[in-house]
């Protein structure tokens, strides 16, 4: 018999222990100073009670255990209330980044085959206009005022009132009113779509055991204790805060555009509520680093989604208190965290990174088994130990552990390519996830990230990886960032370096910068094969973190730029 497991199970306990502790503070209206008033507060007691009422209302409306339910709601109390209500019901929330390409978004929703759709009016309007889920959606819930009479269904406010009345009636009869399905660990808890930075986003199937393991790994890896105040600038991460006993301060920013966040608004929230920890993408870290204002209340900063540039790490360390920690965990939607490293150790590896060693991502989290296998583009059905390469040898990073997911929803080919079955005893086997990343272990047992496997450049002279090449050129004083791409057939590719110049560098400087980059290339065997340097006005990046460079698009652009030059 599989034990009951549900990520929402911790909420009633915390609500009973600390009912008046704010679970979250949201921006609300604007003050006379132009900053958000943060006049929307939800306590743990309210979060538990209201999510129970919403769960009861959703259940009465026909949203039941196991039902795939798209949630398109802005970061707000309603988003968190809905997510915990769905977890309590045992329904399956489906989360898709709304800012991805329109055709990819439709494909994601068609693949998920949702039976219910919960969204703000704008999302409901888009659903009707673009035909999302036409064949499968049977239950529609609108969050906020229903401004257009173009869709049927219910409003969240009405369902919450109905659910509260149903629970009050049960209480009057002496019946239990807590809403918590007896889900088991292997039951599907959610479908979270990847950022799609390397193709059409895939729906990662999260089971309840994956969510619970993730909470445990994050708590243990970073030493998170209840009672802290978190500023999570990536909304899905805010879902972990109630399970960890933290107060979430939802930032006044567009979460899909972290590079455009106003640092003054972030600092205002941090000061006002004594924020002790912050999660953000490397793009957001760059915003804070460039702003240059000290962050005296922060005890812990975590940045993930892509490697954090060394200069940003150094600047953030100076802005934080001496005893604060700056963590850069390594992982993916399919498995997080895999490995962690703190900035003090990361800074000792900066010189090696800028000399072409790759980015050190630290040591694997204790519960994970991380191994490097030789580079293979084919599917691997069953694990074999002879796939494993030794220390210092670049290969594909694999991980097996409690938070490693085991399939993509409705994408059997993607599952086949990314998952390996490993027999660990006569009665037991586990799934090994292929990260799709290249890396190696050093002699100290630290993991080094060298770039995406699909982004590797294979020339006649051998393998070139993005994270071993780009940091070398990123040290140039006039360069914002670079991106290595390959043009031509693999094995005979021509390596091309696309270059983004820093803001304010005039066009006339490019000729001089290019000449300097060419000289830098000739000084290092890793880069001596690069003979093509192309200035780009602004790299395409992923919608989720604004940090992962769309190298597939850049490769096509570079190919067009070099048409007639390469043979």
XYZ file of C-alpha atoms in Angstrom:
567
model
C 0.000 0.000 0.000
C 1.491 3.355 -1.030
C 1.578 5.961 1.747
C -0.532 9.101 1.504
C 1.422 12.101 0.249
C 0.267 15.614 -0.647
C 2.276 18.820 -0.795
C -0.692 20.704 0.696
C -0.709 18.539 3.837
C 1.756 20.853 5.601
C -0.538 23.884 5.265
C -3.156 22.954 7.946
C -0.350 22.220 10.424
C 1.393 25.578 9.904
C -1.980 27.353 9.941
C -2.726 25.780 13.328
C 0.694 26.711 14.722
C 0.945 30.266 13.312
C -2.484 31.324 11.986
C -1.687 35.074 12.000
C 1.709 34.828 10.273
C 1.456 36.398 6.808
C 1.795 33.709 4.170
C 2.092 36.356 1.475
C 2.018 40.067 0.846
C 1.031 41.317 -2.610
C 1.568 44.756 -4.219
C -2.039 45.976 -4.394
C -2.429 49.718 -5.044
C 0.200 52.443 -5.500
C 1.261 54.846 -2.774
C 1.955 58.551 -3.208
C 5.659 57.732 -3.567
C 4.959 55.589 -6.635
C 5.789 52.327 -4.856
C 3.305 49.540 -4.248
C 1.367 49.756 -0.968
C 1.415 45.975 -0.383
C -2.034 46.295 1.132
C -3.064 42.756 0.147
C -2.097 40.302 2.886
C -3.003 36.640 3.254
C -2.243 34.905 6.566
C -1.582 31.185 6.931
C -4.946 30.806 8.637
C -6.697 32.538 5.741
C -4.721 30.597 3.136
C -5.758 27.298 4.697
C -9.393 28.261 5.327
C -9.982 29.952 1.979
C -8.223 27.239 -0.044
C -10.512 24.724 1.689
C -13.542 26.774 0.641
C -12.289 27.102 -2.943
C -11.550 23.371 -3.066
C -15.094 22.620 -1.904
C -16.522 25.049 -4.474
C -14.420 23.609 -7.309
C -15.450 20.098 -6.305
C -19.127 21.060 -6.314
C -18.628 22.538 -9.788
C -17.230 19.232 -11.046
C -13.462 19.710 -10.841
C -12.356 16.484 -9.250
C -9.353 14.417 -8.288
C -7.041 13.706 -11.219
C -8.625 16.349 -13.491
C -6.040 18.299 -15.501
C -6.715 21.983 -14.883
C -4.939 24.823 -16.658
C -4.145 27.745 -14.345
C -3.461 31.107 -16.035
C -3.563 33.600 -13.201
C -1.130 36.410 -12.398
C 0.947 36.205 -9.197
C -1.687 37.157 -6.629
C -3.462 35.680 -3.604
C -5.865 33.995 -6.024
C -3.015 32.132 -7.721
C -1.750 30.641 -4.467
C -5.229 29.953 -3.117
C -6.090 28.136 -6.332
C -2.920 26.067 -6.417
C -3.351 24.845 -2.859
C -7.063 24.224 -3.443
C -6.230 22.064 -6.463
C -3.551 20.172 -4.518
C -6.041 19.585 -1.699
C -8.564 18.238 -4.206
C -5.992 15.980 -5.825
C -6.675 17.753 -9.131
C -3.726 18.290 -11.483
C -2.763 21.930 -12.157
C -1.199 22.566 -15.566
C 1.204 25.509 -15.680
C 2.420 27.007 -18.960
C 4.407 30.221 -19.378
C 1.878 32.573 -21.038
C 4.606 34.501 -22.836
C 5.844 31.659 -25.052
C 5.186 31.589 -28.792
C 1.448 31.477 -29.523
C 1.610 28.301 -31.629
C 3.778 26.571 -29.009
C 1.315 27.581 -26.293
C -1.576 26.071 -28.237
C 0.415 22.874 -28.797
C 1.187 22.646 -25.082
C -2.452 23.029 -24.127
C -3.600 20.591 -26.801
C -1.094 18.021 -25.532
C -2.178 18.475 -21.922
C -5.817 17.835 -22.956
C -7.148 19.776 -19.939
C -10.699 19.287 -18.760
C -10.830 22.575 -16.827
C -9.452 26.068 -17.410
C -9.017 28.662 -14.672
C -7.823 32.074 -15.792
C -8.127 35.839 -15.702
C -10.468 37.440 -18.274
C -7.604 38.104 -20.702
C -6.629 34.422 -20.620
C -10.268 33.413 -21.125
C -10.532 35.763 -24.102
C -7.355 34.322 -25.630
C -8.639 30.796 -25.036
C -11.730 31.544 -27.091
C -9.937 33.479 -29.836
C -7.115 30.955 -30.341
C -9.141 27.829 -29.687
C -7.194 26.482 -26.720
C -8.530 23.174 -25.463
C -11.677 23.306 -27.583
C -12.110 19.534 -27.611
C -11.444 18.821 -23.958
C -12.262 21.761 -21.663
C -15.616 21.302 -19.911
C -15.223 23.447 -16.801
C -14.319 27.161 -16.949
C -13.566 29.404 -13.963
C -12.824 33.114 -14.333
C -10.697 34.924 -11.771
C -11.806 38.533 -11.464
C -14.587 40.438 -13.167
C -16.061 38.701 -16.178
C -15.759 41.658 -18.542
C -16.849 39.870 -21.732
C -19.933 37.647 -22.087
C -18.028 35.332 -24.442
C -17.547 32.359 -22.182
C -19.721 30.342 -19.884
C -18.673 28.889 -16.565
C -18.221 30.190 -13.049
C -16.270 32.891 -11.264
C -13.781 32.056 -8.538
C -15.476 34.422 -6.086
C -18.824 32.684 -6.515
C -17.276 29.234 -6.122
C -15.449 30.313 -2.966
C -18.705 31.591 -1.448
C -20.482 28.385 -2.392
C -17.679 26.258 -0.977
C -17.649 28.205 2.284
C -21.408 27.662 2.649
C -21.033 23.937 1.987
C -18.290 23.621 4.609
C -20.296 25.675 7.131
C -23.235 23.316 6.644
C -20.955 20.321 7.205
C -19.572 21.899 10.371
C -23.097 22.496 11.651
C -23.770 18.775 11.213
C -20.630 17.932 13.143
C -18.792 16.667 10.069
C -15.132 17.225 9.278
C -14.542 20.212 6.998
C -10.844 19.881 6.102
C -10.293 19.355 2.397
C -7.318 17.082 1.738
C -7.389 14.184 -0.708
C -5.557 11.034 0.381
C -3.265 11.155 -2.644
C -0.303 8.805 -2.794
C 3.277 9.552 -3.765
C 3.048 8.163 -7.296
C -0.154 10.054 -8.119
C 0.220 12.901 -10.612
C 0.271 16.223 -8.758
C 0.940 18.677 -11.578
C 2.177 19.209 -15.129
C 4.788 21.954 -15.439
C 5.903 22.930 -18.905
C 9.578 23.631 -19.530
C 10.668 27.053 -20.755
C 11.029 25.751 -24.320
C 14.474 27.307 -24.688
C 15.573 24.334 -26.819
C 12.326 23.635 -28.697
C 8.603 23.328 -28.019
C 8.039 23.212 -24.235
C 7.458 19.759 -22.775
C 5.014 18.994 -19.971
C 6.987 17.592 -17.041
C 4.876 15.194 -14.987
C 5.279 15.932 -11.285
C 4.051 13.330 -8.834
C 3.325 14.199 -5.216
C 6.541 12.481 -4.145
C 8.525 14.771 -6.465
C 7.107 17.942 -4.915
C 7.656 16.661 -1.384
C 11.221 15.581 -2.191
C 11.922 18.990 -3.727
C 10.815 20.732 -0.548
C 13.052 18.469 1.547
C 16.055 18.938 -0.760
C 15.698 22.731 -0.843
C 15.298 22.930 2.947
C 18.333 20.753 3.578
C 20.579 22.169 0.841
C 20.102 25.819 1.834
C 19.335 25.501 5.538
C 15.917 27.170 5.214
C 14.079 27.580 8.541
C 10.420 28.618 9.081
C 9.713 32.262 9.814
C 11.859 33.890 7.134
C 10.642 36.436 4.580
C 11.144 35.572 0.910
C 11.021 37.721 -2.232
C 10.435 35.105 -4.980
C 10.709 36.824 -8.361
C 9.764 33.613 -10.195
C 6.131 32.852 -9.172
C 6.219 29.012 -9.209
C 8.996 29.111 -6.618
C 6.699 31.075 -4.320
C 4.586 27.920 -4.043
C 7.377 26.368 -1.981
C 7.261 29.149 0.606
C 4.095 28.053 2.458
C 5.415 24.491 2.630
C 8.628 25.885 4.160
C 6.856 28.170 6.631
C 8.046 31.392 4.969
C 6.295 34.665 4.235
C 6.261 35.513 0.512
C 6.493 39.125 -0.590
C 5.346 39.114 -4.203
C 7.480 41.698 -6.057
C 6.047 44.596 -8.022
C 7.397 43.503 -11.420
C 6.518 41.578 -14.546
C 7.762 38.064 -13.704
C 8.206 37.259 -17.410
C 10.597 40.205 -17.831
C 13.063 40.046 -14.933
C 15.692 41.976 -16.901
C 13.251 44.937 -16.995
C 12.493 44.921 -13.242
C 12.796 48.264 -11.439
C 15.475 47.749 -8.756
C 14.058 50.630 -6.690
C 10.779 48.756 -6.292
C 12.606 45.588 -5.292
C 14.675 47.464 -2.708
C 11.537 49.153 -1.360
C 9.901 45.771 -0.688
C 13.102 44.315 0.773
C 13.519 47.247 3.197
C 9.867 47.522 4.160
C 9.406 43.892 5.160
C 12.917 42.957 6.193
C 13.218 40.370 3.430
C 15.717 37.684 4.458
C 15.926 35.658 1.260
C 15.558 36.271 -2.454
C 15.170 34.016 -5.464
C 15.791 35.366 -8.962
C 17.187 34.546 -12.374
C 20.666 35.692 -13.449
C 18.949 38.504 -15.381
C 17.418 39.812 -12.159
C 20.747 39.465 -10.342
C 22.276 41.646 -13.056
C 19.610 44.304 -12.413
C 20.421 44.385 -8.692
C 24.177 44.250 -9.270
C 24.086 47.133 -11.755
C 21.913 49.174 -9.381
C 24.641 48.833 -6.779
C 22.622 49.418 -3.599
C 23.463 47.375 -0.500
C 21.086 44.591 0.604
C 21.647 44.540 4.389
C 18.666 42.378 5.434
C 19.252 39.507 3.040
C 20.676 36.329 4.546
C 20.280 34.069 1.534
C 20.101 34.711 -2.227
C 19.452 31.959 -4.744
C 19.803 32.297 -8.509
C 19.047 29.614 -11.077
C 17.960 29.153 -14.681
C 21.362 29.737 -16.281
C 24.945 30.318 -15.117
C 25.355 33.575 -13.208
C 28.123 35.702 -14.796
C 31.211 35.866 -12.557
C 31.164 39.667 -12.345
C 27.548 39.564 -11.143
C 28.467 37.019 -8.463
C 31.306 39.233 -7.220
C 29.176 42.378 -7.183
C 26.292 40.684 -5.369
C 28.691 39.359 -2.744
C 29.838 42.935 -2.055
C 26.249 44.160 -1.742
C 25.252 41.421 0.712
C 26.170 41.259 4.412
C 29.450 39.412 5.099
C 27.676 36.368 6.570
C 25.003 36.127 3.839
C 24.969 33.204 1.425
C 24.600 33.452 -2.344
C 23.666 30.076 -3.822
C 23.594 29.137 -7.504
C 21.890 25.731 -7.660
C 22.054 23.632 -10.804
C 19.006 21.785 -12.051
C 16.066 21.879 -14.442
C 12.289 21.686 -14.429
C 12.712 17.912 -14.663
C 14.956 17.719 -11.608
C 15.781 20.390 -9.037
C 18.110 20.815 -7.256
C 20.848 18.589 -8.710
C 23.941 20.306 -7.324
C 24.663 23.488 -5.371
C 27.558 25.868 -4.880
C 27.900 28.957 -2.698
C 29.411 32.175 -4.029
C 32.517 32.038 -1.846
C 33.568 28.792 -3.497
C 32.272 29.921 -6.881
C 34.532 32.989 -6.792
C 37.566 30.735 -6.354
C 36.678 29.102 -9.684
C 36.183 32.367 -11.609
C 39.676 32.430 -13.050
C 39.289 28.871 -14.332
C 35.884 29.709 -15.846
C 37.274 32.734 -17.673
C 40.137 30.565 -18.932
C 37.762 28.044 -20.519
C 37.119 25.426 -17.821
C 33.339 25.786 -17.860
C 31.144 26.877 -14.936
C 31.512 25.081 -11.615
C 28.048 24.190 -10.284
C 29.289 22.594 -7.095
C 28.710 19.228 -5.528
C 25.653 17.027 -6.034
C 22.945 17.259 -3.380
C 23.395 14.286 -1.055
C 20.207 12.480 -2.116
C 21.160 12.541 -5.810
C 23.307 10.144 -7.827
C 25.000 12.249 -10.517
C 27.098 10.574 -13.212
C 28.661 11.655 -16.502
C 28.103 9.415 -19.533
C 29.703 9.606 -22.952
C 28.025 11.895 -25.489
C 25.304 9.979 -27.315
C 22.446 11.414 -29.361
C 20.416 8.199 -29.410
C 17.937 6.999 -26.791
C 19.259 4.742 -24.018
C 16.660 2.264 -22.795
C 18.636 0.597 -19.997
C 21.535 1.843 -17.899
C 24.993 0.368 -18.376
C 27.948 1.256 -16.170
C 30.275 1.292 -19.151
C 28.546 4.462 -20.377
C 30.176 6.355 -17.491
C 33.305 8.398 -18.231
C 36.050 9.298 -15.791
C 36.913 12.571 -14.016
C 37.922 15.373 -16.353
C 36.172 13.845 -19.375
C 33.302 15.862 -20.852
C 30.064 13.944 -21.277
C 26.341 14.229 -20.637
C 25.217 14.880 -17.067
C 22.702 12.367 -15.667
C 20.901 12.332 -12.337
C 18.855 9.844 -10.361
C 17.227 10.959 -7.144
C 13.972 11.598 -5.284
C 13.083 14.773 -7.209
C 14.021 13.431 -10.664
C 10.816 13.177 -12.683
C 10.158 10.129 -14.823
C 8.167 11.235 -17.879
C 6.806 13.998 -20.082
C 3.061 14.162 -20.538
C 1.882 12.879 -23.936
C 5.447 13.065 -25.319
C 6.605 9.401 -25.423
C 9.491 10.145 -27.799
C 10.808 12.927 -25.560
C 10.501 10.587 -22.575
C 12.375 7.869 -24.451
C 15.199 10.254 -25.304
C 15.566 11.700 -21.798
C 14.952 8.777 -19.454
C 16.981 5.636 -18.747
C 15.711 2.692 -16.710
C 18.248 1.423 -14.184
C 17.917 -1.832 -12.262
C 19.168 -1.286 -8.698
C 17.995 -4.564 -7.133
C 16.111 -7.707 -8.049
C 12.810 -5.984 -7.278
C 13.523 -2.341 -7.851
C 14.484 -0.046 -10.683
C 14.722 3.708 -10.969
C 14.680 6.358 -13.649
C 17.884 8.151 -14.566
C 17.243 11.549 -16.127
C 19.526 12.775 -18.900
C 19.965 16.496 -18.280
C 20.814 17.258 -21.897
C 23.777 19.208 -20.518
C 27.478 18.570 -20.997
C 29.889 18.620 -18.092
C 32.553 16.801 -16.134
C 33.718 16.088 -12.591
C 37.005 17.530 -11.414
C 39.460 15.763 -9.110
C 37.694 17.238 -6.048
C 34.311 15.782 -7.022
C 32.866 19.104 -8.156
C 30.579 19.229 -11.179
C 31.410 21.609 -14.044
C 28.773 22.686 -16.580
C 29.986 23.096 -20.171
C 26.715 23.908 -21.983
C 23.737 22.208 -23.581
C 24.448 18.998 -25.501
C 22.331 20.271 -28.390
C 24.378 23.476 -28.515
C 27.768 21.806 -28.852
C 29.810 22.653 -31.913
C 31.636 19.754 -33.562
C 34.333 20.963 -35.901
C 36.853 18.990 -37.919
C 39.262 19.776 -35.080
C 37.026 18.462 -32.304
C 34.374 19.412 -29.756
C 33.656 22.986 -28.660
C 31.187 23.829 -25.881
C 29.435 27.111 -25.170
C 30.375 27.465 -21.498
C 34.033 26.782 -22.162
C 34.263 29.323 -24.993
C 31.953 32.229 -24.174
C 33.355 33.213 -20.725
C 36.758 33.790 -22.335
C 35.351 36.507 -24.607
C 32.883 37.832 -22.043
C 35.832 39.338 -20.174
C 36.265 41.939 -22.916
C 35.476 45.359 -21.477
C 33.103 46.331 -24.310
C 31.299 42.988 -24.608
C 27.981 42.364 -22.813
C 27.851 38.659 -23.686
C 28.678 36.240 -26.461
C 27.125 33.102 -27.926
C 28.930 30.290 -29.729
C 27.016 28.632 -32.569
C 27.941 26.177 -35.298
C 27.136 26.519 -39.001
C 27.197 23.458 -41.207
C 27.009 19.699 -40.732
C 28.004 18.337 -37.327
C 31.572 17.098 -37.434
C 32.464 19.753 -39.983
C 30.829 22.797 -38.397
C 32.309 26.268 -38.640
C 32.333 27.866 -35.167
C 30.840 31.374 -35.099
C 30.878 33.784 -32.168
C 27.865 36.089 -31.971
C 28.578 39.207 -29.917
C 26.359 41.603 -27.974
C 28.122 44.855 -27.132
C 27.540 46.735 -23.914
C 25.014 49.541 -23.921
C 26.552 52.788 -25.066
C 29.322 51.276 -27.187
C 29.103 53.106 -30.553
C 28.821 51.244 -33.851
C 32.158 52.636 -34.922
C 33.882 50.623 -32.169
C 32.837 47.235 -33.556
C 35.765 47.033 -36.001
C 38.226 47.504 -33.131
C 36.362 45.113 -30.808
C 36.260 42.450 -33.512
C 40.016 42.711 -34.066
C 40.641 42.376 -30.330
C 38.355 39.333 -30.103
C 40.212 37.718 -32.993
C 43.506 38.218 -31.153
C 41.987 36.756 -27.965
C 40.836 33.715 -29.935
C 44.295 32.999 -31.284
C 45.792 32.915 -27.785
C 43.798 29.874 -26.620
C 43.639 26.396 -28.234
C 39.945 26.171 -27.261
C 39.088 29.192 -29.367
C 41.727 29.293 -32.104
C 39.323 27.632 -34.547
C 36.914 30.607 -34.412
C 37.364 32.811 -37.472
C 33.905 34.392 -37.695
C 32.730 37.111 -35.280
C 29.293 38.642 -35.818
C 27.778 41.561 -33.951
C 24.151 40.962 -32.941
C 21.777 43.734 -31.777
C 20.182 41.661 -28.979
C 20.140 37.922 -28.355
C 16.835 36.036 -28.247
C 16.308 34.693 -24.709
C 13.852 32.392 -22.952
C 10.635 33.857 -21.564
C 11.007 32.278 -18.135
C 14.390 33.531 -16.947
C 15.418 36.024 -19.673
C 18.835 34.355 -19.428
C 18.984 31.269 -21.651
C 20.139 32.341 -25.097
C 18.177 31.019 -28.091
C 21.197 29.617 -29.890
C 19.091 27.743 -32.443
C 17.742 31.065 -33.712
C 21.194 32.613 -33.567
C 22.644 29.742 -35.609
C 20.089 30.365 -38.361
C 20.849 34.078 -38.249
C 24.604 33.414 -38.424
C 24.108 31.041 -41.351
C 22.240 33.783 -43.242
C 24.912 36.353 -42.394
C 27.689 34.103 -43.682
C 25.909 32.922 -46.814
C 28.443 33.065 -49.592
C 31.352 33.233 -47.153
C 31.272 29.596 -45.989
C 31.560 26.793 -48.506
